[in-house]
mmCIF file of C-alpha atoms in Angstrom:
data_model
loop_
_atom_site.group_PDB
_atom_site.id
_atom_site.type_symbol
_atom_site.label_atom_id
_atom_site.label_comp_id
_atom_site.label_asym_id
_atom_site.label_seq_id
_atom_site.Cartn_x
_atom_site.Cartn_y
_atom_site.Cartn_z
ATOM 1 C CA MET A 1 -40.270 -77.082 -6.012
ATOM 2 C CA GLU A 2 -38.998 -76.347 -2.554
ATOM 3 C CA ASN A 3 -40.903 -77.713 0.344
ATOM 4 C CA VAL A 4 -42.466 -75.298 2.698
ATOM 5 C CA SER A 5 -40.646 -75.167 6.070
ATOM 6 C CA ASN A 6 -41.862 -77.686 8.552
ATOM 7 C CA ILE A 7 -40.524 -75.893 11.591
ATOM 8 C CA SER A 8 -43.017 -77.007 14.210
ATOM 9 C CA SER A 9 -42.705 -80.767 13.814
ATOM 10 C CA GLU A 10 -38.995 -80.547 13.028
ATOM 11 C CA GLU A 11 -38.408 -78.515 16.158
ATOM 12 C CA GLU A 12 -40.313 -81.104 18.086
ATOM 13 C CA LEU A 13 -38.024 -83.775 16.625
ATOM 14 C CA LEU A 14 -34.944 -81.751 17.471
ATOM 15 C CA GLN A 15 -36.086 -81.410 21.052
ATOM 16 C CA LEU A 16 -36.528 -85.174 21.272
ATOM 17 C CA ARG A 17 -32.946 -85.622 20.181
ATOM 18 C CA ASN A 18 -31.663 -82.959 22.567
ATOM 19 C CA GLU A 19 -33.565 -84.538 25.423
ATOM 20 C CA GLY A 20 -31.970 -87.867 24.591
ATOM 21 C CA LYS A 21 -35.243 -89.541 23.766
ATOM 22 C CA ILE A 22 -33.879 -90.617 20.417
ATOM 23 C CA SER A 23 -30.387 -91.261 19.117
ATOM 24 C CA GLU A 24 -28.668 -89.296 16.398
ATOM 25 C CA ASP A 25 -29.352 -92.061 13.876
ATOM 26 C CA GLU A 26 -32.989 -92.241 14.843
ATOM 27 C CA TYR A 27 -33.199 -88.478 14.583
ATOM 28 C CA GLU A 28 -31.806 -88.517 11.072
ATOM 29 C CA GLU A 29 -34.123 -91.363 10.084
ATOM 30 C CA LEU A 30 -37.191 -89.569 11.400
ATOM 31 C CA ARG A 31 -36.147 -86.232 9.951
ATOM 32 C CA GLU A 32 -35.836 -87.820 6.553
ATOM 33 C CA THR A 33 -39.318 -89.293 6.959
ATOM 34 C CA LEU A 34 -40.708 -85.959 8.018
ATOM 35 C CA GLN A 35 -39.256 -84.224 4.999
ATOM 36 C CA LYS A 36 -40.424 -86.975 2.726
ATOM 37 C CA THR A 37 -43.955 -86.726 4.022
ATOM 38 C CA THR A 38 -44.074 -82.990 3.426
ATOM 39 C CA LYS A 39 -45.158 -83.439 -0.110
ATOM 40 C CA VAL A 40 -47.918 -80.931 -0.210
ATOM 41 C CA ASP A 41 -46.449 -77.820 -1.638
ATOM 42 C CA ILE A 42 -48.582 -74.750 -1.457
ATOM 43 C CA GLY A 43 -47.880 -74.094 -5.076
ATOM 44 C CA GLU A 44 -49.197 -77.437 -6.267
ATOM 45 C CA GLY A 45 -52.162 -77.437 -8.496
ATOM 46 C CA VAL A 46 -51.981 -73.768 -9.282
ATOM 47 C CA LYS A 47 -51.260 -74.334 -12.921
ATOM 48 C CA ASP A 48 -54.421 -76.403 -13.276
ATOM 49 C CA ASN A 49 -56.405 -73.441 -12.128
ATOM 50 C CA LEU A 50 -54.773 -71.011 -14.443
ATOM 51 C CA LYS A 51 -56.941 -72.171 -17.328
ATOM 52 C CA PRO A 52 -59.141 -69.364 -18.600
ATOM 53 C CA ALA A 53 -62.305 -68.678 -16.648
ATOM 54 C CA ARG A 54 -65.579 -69.464 -18.397
ATOM 55 C CA THR A 55 -68.258 -66.890 -19.029
ATOM 56 C CA SER A 56 -71.447 -67.330 -17.065
ATOM 57 C CA GLY A 57 -74.299 -68.606 -19.245
ATOM 58 C CA LEU A 58 -76.755 -66.797 -16.993
ATOM 59 C CA ALA A 59 -74.946 -63.507 -17.576
ATOM 60 C CA ILE A 60 -75.237 -64.002 -21.330
ATOM 61 C CA ALA A 61 -78.886 -65.019 -20.938
ATOM 62 C CA SER A 62 -79.514 -61.904 -18.857
ATOM 63 C CA LEU A 63 -78.174 -59.622 -21.573
ATOM 64 C CA VAL A 64 -80.007 -61.440 -24.369
ATOM 65 C CA LEU A 65 -83.308 -61.525 -22.475
ATOM 66 C CA SER A 66 -83.030 -57.851 -21.601
ATOM 67 C CA LEU A 67 -83.151 -57.088 -25.335
ATOM 68 C CA VAL A 68 -86.459 -58.938 -25.732
ATOM 69 C CA ILE A 69 -88.530 -55.869 -24.928
ATOM 70 C CA PRO A 70 -90.614 -55.732 -22.825
ATOM 71 C CA ILE A 71 -91.388 -59.313 -21.757
ATOM 72 C CA GLY A 72 -87.769 -60.343 -21.294
ATOM 73 C CA CYS A 73 -86.911 -57.729 -18.700
ATOM 74 C CA ILE A 74 -88.030 -59.631 -15.610
ATOM 75 C CA PRO A 75 -86.281 -62.921 -16.554
ATOM 76 C CA ALA A 76 -83.243 -60.792 -17.479
ATOM 77 C CA ILE A 77 -83.199 -59.199 -14.032
ATOM 78 C CA VAL A 78 -83.557 -62.583 -12.325
ATOM 79 C CA CYS A 79 -80.794 -64.151 -14.451
ATOM 80 C CA GLY A 80 -78.577 -61.105 -13.937
ATOM 81 C CA HIS A 81 -78.805 -61.266 -10.171
ATOM 82 C CA ILE A 82 -78.160 -65.034 -10.063
ATOM 83 C CA ALA A 83 -75.219 -64.626 -12.454
ATOM 84 C CA LEU A 84 -73.680 -61.853 -10.352
ATOM 85 C CA ARG A 85 -73.968 -63.960 -7.223
ATOM 86 C CA LYS A 86 -72.271 -66.915 -8.930
ATOM 87 C CA ILE A 87 -69.531 -64.712 -10.361
ATOM 88 C CA GLU A 88 -68.789 -63.326 -6.916
ATOM 89 C CA LYS A 89 -68.635 -66.803 -5.402
ATOM 90 C CA ASP A 90 -66.714 -68.597 -8.140
ATOM 91 C CA ALA A 91 -63.491 -67.057 -9.355
ATOM 92 C CA MET A 92 -63.517 -69.196 -12.469
ATOM 93 C CA VAL A 93 -66.777 -67.706 -13.689
ATOM 94 C CA GLN A 94 -66.654 -64.432 -15.570
ATOM 95 C CA GLY A 95 -69.240 -62.225 -17.185
ATOM 96 C CA ARG A 96 -69.835 -59.576 -14.559
ATOM 97 C CA GLY A 97 -70.037 -56.918 -17.252
ATOM 98 C CA LEU A 98 -72.598 -58.884 -19.244
ATOM 99 C CA ALA A 99 -74.709 -59.526 -16.162
ATOM 100 C CA LEU A 100 -74.566 -55.853 -15.196
ATOM 101 C CA ALA A 101 -75.545 -54.800 -18.721
ATOM 102 C CA GLY A 102 -78.472 -57.236 -18.655
ATOM 103 C CA LEU A 103 -79.548 -55.932 -15.272
ATOM 104 C CA ILE A 104 -79.335 -52.271 -16.264
ATOM 105 C CA ILE A 105 -81.243 -52.763 -19.516
ATOM 106 C CA GLY A 106 -83.750 -54.992 -17.697
ATOM 107 C CA TYR A 107 -84.448 -52.380 -15.043
ATOM 108 C CA VAL A 108 -84.666 -49.571 -17.583
ATOM 109 C CA VAL A 109 -87.179 -51.541 -19.669
ATOM 110 C CA LEU A 110 -89.092 -52.438 -16.516
ATOM 111 C CA GLY A 111 -89.277 -48.774 -15.571
ATOM 112 C CA LEU A 112 -90.166 -47.510 -19.029
ATOM 113 C CA PHE A 113 -92.626 -50.165 -20.212
ATOM 114 C CA VAL A 114 -93.791 -52.708 -17.677
ATOM 115 C CA VAL A 115 -94.481 -50.487 -14.662
ATOM 116 C CA PRO A 116 -96.525 -47.909 -16.649
ATOM 117 C CA ILE A 117 -98.504 -50.738 -18.313
ATOM 118 C CA MET A 118 -99.217 -52.347 -14.934
ATOM 119 C CA LEU A 119 -100.234 -48.982 -13.489
ATOM 120 C CA CYS A 120 -102.603 -48.366 -16.410
ATOM 121 C CA LEU A 121 -104.189 -51.799 -16.029
ATOM 122 C CA SER A 122 -104.624 -51.451 -12.288
ATOM 123 C CA TRP A 123 -106.011 -47.937 -12.730
ATOM 124 C CA ASP A 124 -108.558 -49.293 -15.227
ATOM 125 C CA SER A 125 -109.745 -51.907 -12.733
ATOM 126 C CA VAL A 126 -109.879 -49.261 -10.008
ATOM 127 C CA SER A 127 -111.854 -46.996 -12.319
ATOM 128 C CA VAL A 128 -114.343 -49.776 -13.050
ATOM 129 C CA ALA A 129 -114.709 -50.460 -9.333
ATOM 130 C CA ILE A 130 -115.250 -46.780 -8.648
ATOM 131 C CA GLU A 131 -117.782 -46.474 -11.450
ATOM 132 C CA VAL A 132 -120.048 -49.170 -10.002
ATOM 133 C CA THR A 133 -122.472 -47.475 -7.649
ATOM 134 C CA GLU A 134 -125.282 -48.826 -5.520
ATOM 135 C CA LEU A 135 -128.760 -47.610 -6.458
ATOM 136 C CA GLN A 136 -130.863 -49.529 -3.987
ATOM 137 C CA ARG A 137 -130.363 -52.133 -1.320
ATOM 138 C CA PHE A 138 -132.724 -54.668 0.211
ATOM 139 C CA PRO A 139 -131.077 -56.310 3.233
ATOM 140 C CA LEU A 140 -133.890 -58.869 3.680
ATOM 141 C CA ASP A 141 -133.592 -58.763 7.450
ATOM 142 C CA THR A 142 -137.373 -58.313 7.572
ATOM 143 C CA THR A 143 -140.241 -58.837 5.153
ATOM 144 C CA GLU A 144 -140.660 -55.075 4.760
ATOM 145 C CA GLY A 145 -141.372 -54.136 1.147
ATOM 146 C CA LEU A 146 -141.515 -57.773 0.078
ATOM 147 C CA ILE A 147 -144.175 -58.558 -2.557
ATOM 148 C CA THR A 148 -144.514 -62.316 -2.047
ATOM 149 C CA LEU A 149 -145.242 -63.155 1.570
ATOM 150 C CA SER A 150 -146.622 -66.675 1.322
ATOM 151 C CA GLY A 151 -144.233 -69.600 1.341
ATOM 152 C CA VAL A 152 -141.358 -67.412 2.526
ATOM 153 C CA ILE A 153 -139.946 -66.844 5.984
ATOM 154 C CA ILE A 154 -137.195 -64.731 7.540
ATOM 155 C CA ASP A 155 -134.509 -67.139 8.715
ATOM 156 C CA ARG A 156 -132.567 -65.706 11.657
ATOM 157 C CA GLN A 157 -130.257 -68.704 11.945
ATOM 158 C CA ILE A 158 -128.942 -68.851 8.398
ATOM 159 C CA SER A 159 -127.915 -65.662 6.641
ATOM 160 C CA SER A 160 -124.958 -64.234 4.757
ATOM 161 C CA ASP A 161 -124.613 -61.152 6.949
ATOM 162 C CA GLY A 162 -125.756 -62.556 10.304
ATOM 163 C CA ASN A 163 -128.917 -60.433 10.358
ATOM 164 C CA GLY A 164 -131.338 -62.885 8.811
ATOM 165 C CA SER A 165 -132.238 -63.902 5.279
ATOM 166 C CA LEU A 166 -135.308 -64.902 3.314
ATOM 167 C CA ARG A 167 -135.903 -68.649 3.135
ATOM 168 C CA ILE A 168 -138.107 -70.127 0.437
ATOM 169 C CA GLU A 169 -139.161 -73.769 0.524
ATOM 170 C CA ALA A 170 -140.381 -74.645 -2.936
ATOM 171 C CA THR A 171 -142.374 -77.792 -3.553
ATOM 172 C CA GLU A 172 -142.900 -76.987 -7.213
ATOM 173 C CA PRO A 173 -141.359 -74.622 -9.804
ATOM 174 C CA THR A 174 -142.047 -71.107 -8.668
ATOM 175 C CA THR A 175 -141.110 -67.485 -9.276
ATOM 176 C CA VAL A 176 -140.844 -65.480 -6.068
ATOM 177 C CA ARG A 177 -141.619 -61.830 -6.665
ATOM 178 C CA LEU A 178 -139.412 -59.904 -4.297
ATOM 179 C CA PHE A 179 -139.273 -56.162 -4.924
ATOM 180 C CA GLU A 180 -140.227 -53.432 -7.380
ATOM 181 C CA THR A 181 -138.105 -50.331 -7.530
ATOM 182 C CA GLY A 182 -140.308 -47.855 -9.352
ATOM 183 C CA ASP A 183 -138.617 -45.230 -11.533
ATOM 184 C CA ILE A 184 -134.913 -45.188 -10.721
ATOM 185 C CA ASP A 185 -133.915 -42.864 -13.560
ATOM 186 C CA ILE A 186 -131.087 -44.759 -15.193
ATOM 187 C CA GLU A 187 -129.981 -45.034 -18.809
ATOM 188 C CA ASN A 188 -126.837 -45.543 -20.836
ATOM 189 C CA ALA A 189 -125.548 -47.854 -18.117
ATOM 190 C CA ARG A 190 -125.450 -51.444 -16.943
ATOM 191 C CA LEU A 191 -128.094 -52.219 -14.362
ATOM 192 C CA ILE A 192 -126.964 -55.077 -12.132
ATOM 193 C CA TYR A 193 -129.246 -57.141 -9.931
ATOM 194 C CA GLN A 194 -127.039 -58.771 -7.310
ATOM 195 C CA ALA A 195 -127.895 -61.005 -4.340
ATOM 196 C CA GLN A 196 -126.444 -63.585 -1.976
ATOM 197 C CA LEU A 197 -127.910 -67.037 -2.577
ATOM 198 C CA ARG A 198 -127.719 -70.366 -0.774
ATOM 199 C CA THR A 199 -129.435 -73.618 -1.757
ATOM 200 C CA GLU A 200 -130.188 -76.972 -0.168
ATOM 201 C CA ASP A 201 -131.348 -80.102 -1.990
ATOM 202 C CA VAL A 202 -132.600 -78.148 -4.967
ATOM 203 C CA GLU A 203 -133.805 -80.203 -7.898
ATOM 204 C CA GLY A 204 -133.761 -77.914 -10.898
ATOM 205 C CA GLN A 205 -132.235 -74.468 -11.300
ATOM 206 C CA VAL A 206 -132.234 -71.368 -9.140
ATOM 207 C CA TYR A 207 -131.429 -67.974 -10.642
ATOM 208 C CA LEU A 208 -132.145 -64.259 -10.404
ATOM 209 C CA GLU A 209 -134.610 -62.602 -12.751
ATOM 210 C CA MET A 210 -135.008 -58.893 -13.446
ATOM 211 C CA TRP A 211 -137.787 -57.279 -15.486
ATOM 212 C CA CYS A 212 -137.453 -53.740 -16.781
ATOM 213 C CA HIS A 213 -140.574 -51.938 -17.937
ATOM 214 C CA PHE A 214 -140.272 -49.280 -20.606
ATOM 215 C CA ALA A 215 -143.176 -46.961 -21.269
ATOM 216 C CA GLY A 216 -144.826 -47.774 -24.574
ATOM 217 C CA LEU A 217 -142.577 -50.809 -25.134
ATOM 218 C CA GLY A 218 -143.473 -53.217 -22.348
ATOM 219 C CA ASP A 219 -141.405 -55.517 -20.139
ATOM 220 C CA PHE A 220 -137.988 -56.949 -20.915
ATOM 221 C CA PHE A 221 -136.163 -59.436 -18.749
ATOM 222 C CA SER A 222 -132.670 -60.473 -17.778
ATOM 223 C CA ARG A 223 -132.034 -63.869 -16.167
ATOM 224 C CA GLY A 224 -128.958 -65.263 -14.495
ATOM 225 C CA LEU A 225 -129.075 -68.435 -16.526
ATOM 226 C CA ASP A 226 -125.357 -68.382 -17.277
ATOM 227 C CA LYS A 227 -124.560 -69.710 -13.804
ATOM 228 C CA PRO A 228 -127.725 -71.081 -12.176
ATOM 229 C CA LEU A 229 -127.485 -72.809 -8.790
ATOM 230 C CA THR A 230 -128.579 -76.366 -8.192
ATOM 231 C CA GLY A 231 -128.279 -79.028 -5.472
ATOM 232 C CA SER A 232 -126.759 -77.740 -2.214
ATOM 233 C CA THR A 233 -124.529 -74.700 -2.338
ATOM 234 C CA ASP A 234 -123.112 -72.361 0.278
ATOM 235 C CA TRP A 235 -123.581 -68.600 0.136
ATOM 236 C CA ALA A 236 -122.542 -67.212 -3.221
ATOM 237 C CA THR A 237 -122.863 -63.840 -4.902
ATOM 238 C CA GLU A 238 -125.096 -64.097 -7.939
ATOM 239 C CA ASP A 239 -125.934 -61.337 -10.377
ATOM 240 C CA THR A 240 -127.657 -60.646 -13.639
ATOM 241 C CA PRO A 241 -127.084 -57.493 -15.714
ATOM 242 C CA PHE A 242 -129.358 -55.463 -17.958
ATOM 243 C CA MET A 243 -127.730 -53.269 -20.599
ATOM 244 C CA LEU A 244 -129.549 -49.970 -20.893
ATOM 245 C CA GLU A 245 -128.583 -48.001 -23.990
ATOM 246 C CA LYS A 246 -128.952 -44.240 -24.164
ATOM 247 C CA GLY A 247 -132.644 -43.375 -24.081
ATOM 248 C CA GLN A 248 -133.600 -46.718 -22.530
ATOM 249 C CA ASN A 249 -134.835 -45.552 -19.152
ATOM 250 C CA PRO A 250 -137.068 -48.084 -17.333
ATOM 251 C CA ASP A 251 -139.907 -46.678 -15.291
ATOM 252 C CA ASN A 252 -140.066 -49.793 -13.138
ATOM 253 C CA VAL A 253 -137.766 -52.692 -12.308
ATOM 254 C CA LYS A 254 -138.990 -55.985 -10.861
ATOM 255 C CA LEU A 255 -136.636 -58.221 -8.935
ATOM 256 C CA ASN A 256 -137.568 -61.908 -8.773
ATOM 257 C CA LEU A 257 -136.090 -65.219 -7.736
ATOM 258 C CA VAL A 258 -136.807 -68.199 -9.936
ATOM 259 C CA ILE A 259 -136.774 -71.740 -8.540
ATOM 260 C CA ASN A 260 -137.208 -73.974 -11.530
ATOM 261 C CA GLY A 261 -137.844 -77.102 -9.476
ATOM 262 C CA LYS A 262 -138.087 -77.822 -5.771
ATOM 263 C CA GLY A 263 -135.901 -77.423 -2.716
ATOM 264 C CA THR A 264 -134.887 -74.814 -0.154
ATOM 265 C CA VAL A 265 -133.342 -71.517 -1.150
ATOM 266 C CA TRP A 266 -132.061 -68.636 0.964
ATOM 267 C CA ILE A 267 -131.641 -65.140 -0.493
ATOM 268 C CA ASP A 268 -130.018 -62.227 1.272
ATOM 269 C CA ASP A 269 -128.601 -58.753 0.782
ATOM 270 C CA ILE A 270 -130.088 -57.757 -2.576
ATOM 271 C CA ARG A 271 -128.400 -54.830 -4.312
ATOM 272 C CA LEU A 272 -129.263 -52.927 -7.435
ATOM 273 C CA LEU A 273 -126.078 -51.548 -8.916
ATOM 274 C CA LYS A 274 -125.227 -49.175 -11.708
ATOM 275 C CA GLY A 275 -122.121 -49.827 -13.753
ATOM 276 C CA PRO A 276 -120.575 -48.687 -17.023
ATOM 277 C CA LEU A 277 -122.029 -50.137 -20.214
ATOM 278 C CA LYS A 278 -118.609 -51.417 -21.390
ATOM 279 C CA MET B 1 -42.633 -72.627 -1.500
ATOM 280 C CA SER B 2 -41.691 -72.405 -5.132
ATOM 281 C CA PRO B 3 -39.882 -69.237 -6.271
ATOM 282 C CA GLU B 4 -42.750 -68.658 -8.661
ATOM 283 C CA ASN B 5 -45.265 -68.613 -5.830
ATOM 284 C CA GLN B 6 -42.991 -66.551 -3.624
ATOM 285 C CA LYS B 7 -42.788 -63.967 -6.390
ATOM 286 C CA PHE B 8 -46.499 -64.055 -6.831
ATOM 287 C CA LEU B 9 -47.125 -63.424 -3.118
ATOM 288 C CA GLU B 10 -44.529 -60.657 -3.105
ATOM 289 C CA GLN B 11 -46.329 -58.942 -5.974
ATOM 290 C CA TYR B 12 -49.604 -59.372 -4.129
ATOM 291 C CA LEU B 13 -48.066 -57.768 -1.042
ATOM 292 C CA LEU B 14 -46.674 -54.862 -3.081
ATOM 293 C CA ALA B 15 -50.121 -54.394 -4.619
ATOM 294 C CA GLY B 16 -51.428 -53.739 -1.120
ATOM 295 C CA PHE B 17 -53.263 -57.092 -1.080
ATOM 296 C CA SER B 18 -55.506 -55.765 -3.810
ATOM 297 C CA ILE B 19 -56.370 -58.259 -6.523
ATOM 298 C CA LYS B 20 -57.575 -55.438 -8.731
ATOM 299 C CA THR B 21 -54.249 -53.588 -8.494
ATOM 300 C CA LEU B 22 -52.346 -56.808 -9.132
ATOM 301 C CA GLU B 23 -54.526 -57.476 -12.137
ATOM 302 C CA GLN B 24 -53.753 -54.027 -13.538
ATOM 303 C CA ARG B 25 -50.022 -54.493 -13.005
ATOM 304 C CA GLY B 26 -49.623 -58.015 -14.302
ATOM 305 C CA SER B 27 -50.719 -60.313 -17.041
ATOM 306 C CA LEU B 28 -53.054 -62.448 -14.971
ATOM 307 C CA GLY B 29 -56.781 -61.859 -14.901
ATOM 308 C CA TYR B 30 -58.842 -61.382 -11.780
ATOM 309 C CA ALA B 31 -60.168 -64.947 -11.812
ATOM 310 C CA ALA B 32 -56.715 -66.475 -12.238
ATOM 311 C CA ILE B 33 -55.250 -64.413 -9.388
ATOM 312 C CA ARG B 34 -58.080 -65.223 -7.053
ATOM 313 C CA SER B 35 -57.979 -68.894 -7.943
ATOM 314 C CA ARG B 36 -54.238 -69.013 -7.275
ATOM 315 C CA LEU B 37 -54.667 -67.330 -3.916
ATOM 316 C CA ASP B 38 -57.491 -69.706 -3.010
ATOM 317 C CA ARG B 39 -55.356 -72.701 -3.847
ATOM 318 C CA LEU B 40 -52.369 -71.345 -1.910
ATOM 319 C CA MET B 41 -54.546 -70.802 1.139
ATOM 320 C CA ALA B 42 -56.122 -74.250 0.864
ATOM 321 C CA ASN B 43 -52.775 -76.003 0.574
ATOM 322 C CA TYR B 44 -51.309 -73.978 3.418
ATOM 323 C CA GLU B 45 -54.203 -75.064 5.598
ATOM 324 C CA ALA B 46 -53.562 -78.679 4.598
ATOM 325 C CA LEU B 47 -49.875 -78.294 5.504
ATOM 326 C CA LYS B 48 -50.722 -76.880 8.911
ATOM 327 C CA LYS B 49 -53.078 -79.753 9.562
ATOM 328 C CA MET B 50 -50.516 -82.330 8.559
ATOM 329 C CA ASP B 51 -47.859 -80.698 10.698
ATOM 330 C CA ALA B 52 -50.149 -80.893 13.690
ATOM 331 C CA GLN B 53 -50.645 -84.604 13.037
ATOM 332 C CA LYS B 54 -46.856 -85.127 12.865
ATOM 333 C CA LYS B 55 -46.392 -83.302 16.121
ATOM 334 C CA ALA B 56 -48.975 -85.555 17.719
ATOM 335 C CA VAL B 57 -47.012 -88.628 16.573
ATOM 336 C CA LEU B 58 -43.773 -87.187 17.944
ATOM 337 C CA GLU B 59 -45.534 -86.384 21.193
ATOM 338 C CA GLN B 60 -46.495 -90.063 21.478
ATOM 339 C CA LEU B 61 -42.854 -90.919 20.930
ATOM 340 C CA ARG B 62 -41.851 -88.502 23.668
ATOM 341 C CA THR B 63 -44.222 -90.126 26.169
ATOM 342 C CA ASP B 64 -43.031 -93.606 25.129
ATOM 343 C CA GLU B 65 -46.433 -94.613 23.881
ATOM 344 C CA ILE B 66 -44.850 -95.714 20.631
ATOM 345 C CA SER B 67 -41.384 -96.771 19.517
ATOM 346 C CA VAL B 68 -39.231 -95.015 16.936
ATOM 347 C CA THR B 69 -40.166 -97.642 14.352
ATOM 348 C CA GLU B 70 -43.870 -97.162 15.047
ATOM 349 C CA ALA B 71 -43.438 -93.387 14.863
ATOM 350 C CA LYS B 72 -41.755 -93.742 11.501
ATOM 351 C CA GLU B 73 -44.559 -95.971 10.235
ATOM 352 C CA LYS B 74 -47.175 -93.517 11.432
ATOM 353 C CA LEU B 75 -45.379 -90.590 9.820
ATOM 354 C CA GLU B 76 -45.153 -92.463 6.553
ATOM 355 C CA LYS B 77 -48.855 -93.251 6.693
ATOM 356 C CA LEU B 78 -49.591 -89.551 7.014
ATOM 357 C CA SER B 79 -48.011 -88.961 3.675
ATOM 358 C CA GLY B 80 -49.906 -91.847 2.195
ATOM 359 C CA ASP B 81 -46.774 -93.873 1.479
#
């Protein structure tokens, strides 16, 4: 291979000779050294790089994953994009076509299957949220309408909404009768008794209790025993549902708070909600 | 530069510095062409750097900082000999 011209340093050497800084012999000696040291040829190493480029594993993975419909589409898109980036950066990596195919199929599947499914699911949750309506609300900022008045106090300092709450200090197991709704005309629906609760040093369980009275049948209850509170807990939303089939229309609903032990309990912002049966 | 590389660069020039066009005209694939160009550029950069180092040695010789023998030794060291 021919050496690439070394004009700059050789010219410098020539000037040194012309200026008389070095003799002719020294010039020749140095020139020979210069040429000898110019061993890097710009063609060196090319052949090593002429070996065939490898196909990107990610590009292959992208295409394969894109065919696993529909769950593979998102990994396929991710792999496809990474593969394309690597292919652009590294000349020895091929598979642009595969990556593009994986990406296209991935996006098509995403558009045809995944997005509609996600939209349906989110619409269902929106529908459920819309279907839940508030029937009655008892803010518990005052004792107005409250049935039990002894052993309870409106606490202005501690409340979930900043407007006061009802504090009960129980020294023994007790059921605090809070409100009665009268006839609320509801059937074929889920009646939900919801309230904000806070406890301090409670020994035993604290939960909501709802009684529904049906004419000619009597009283039936629903208790929030699936997640009762105990010990000391911060404000939490508690609820207990009552499933009312078609024709089951209570003429009165009683809302109670059960403290199955002793301790201090705060209750605030009671809501009676109506939701879908299923 | 080797005649092979000169020919390669000439073809690249005639292709309007387009790797794609060169790929269509020749037998080399895109990756091979790009790799060859990358290597040519890298080695050319290395040559330029080395030449600058040689000039610096010769400049020292000009200002009598080093003798001809020392200059020769330094130049040989640059090549790794």
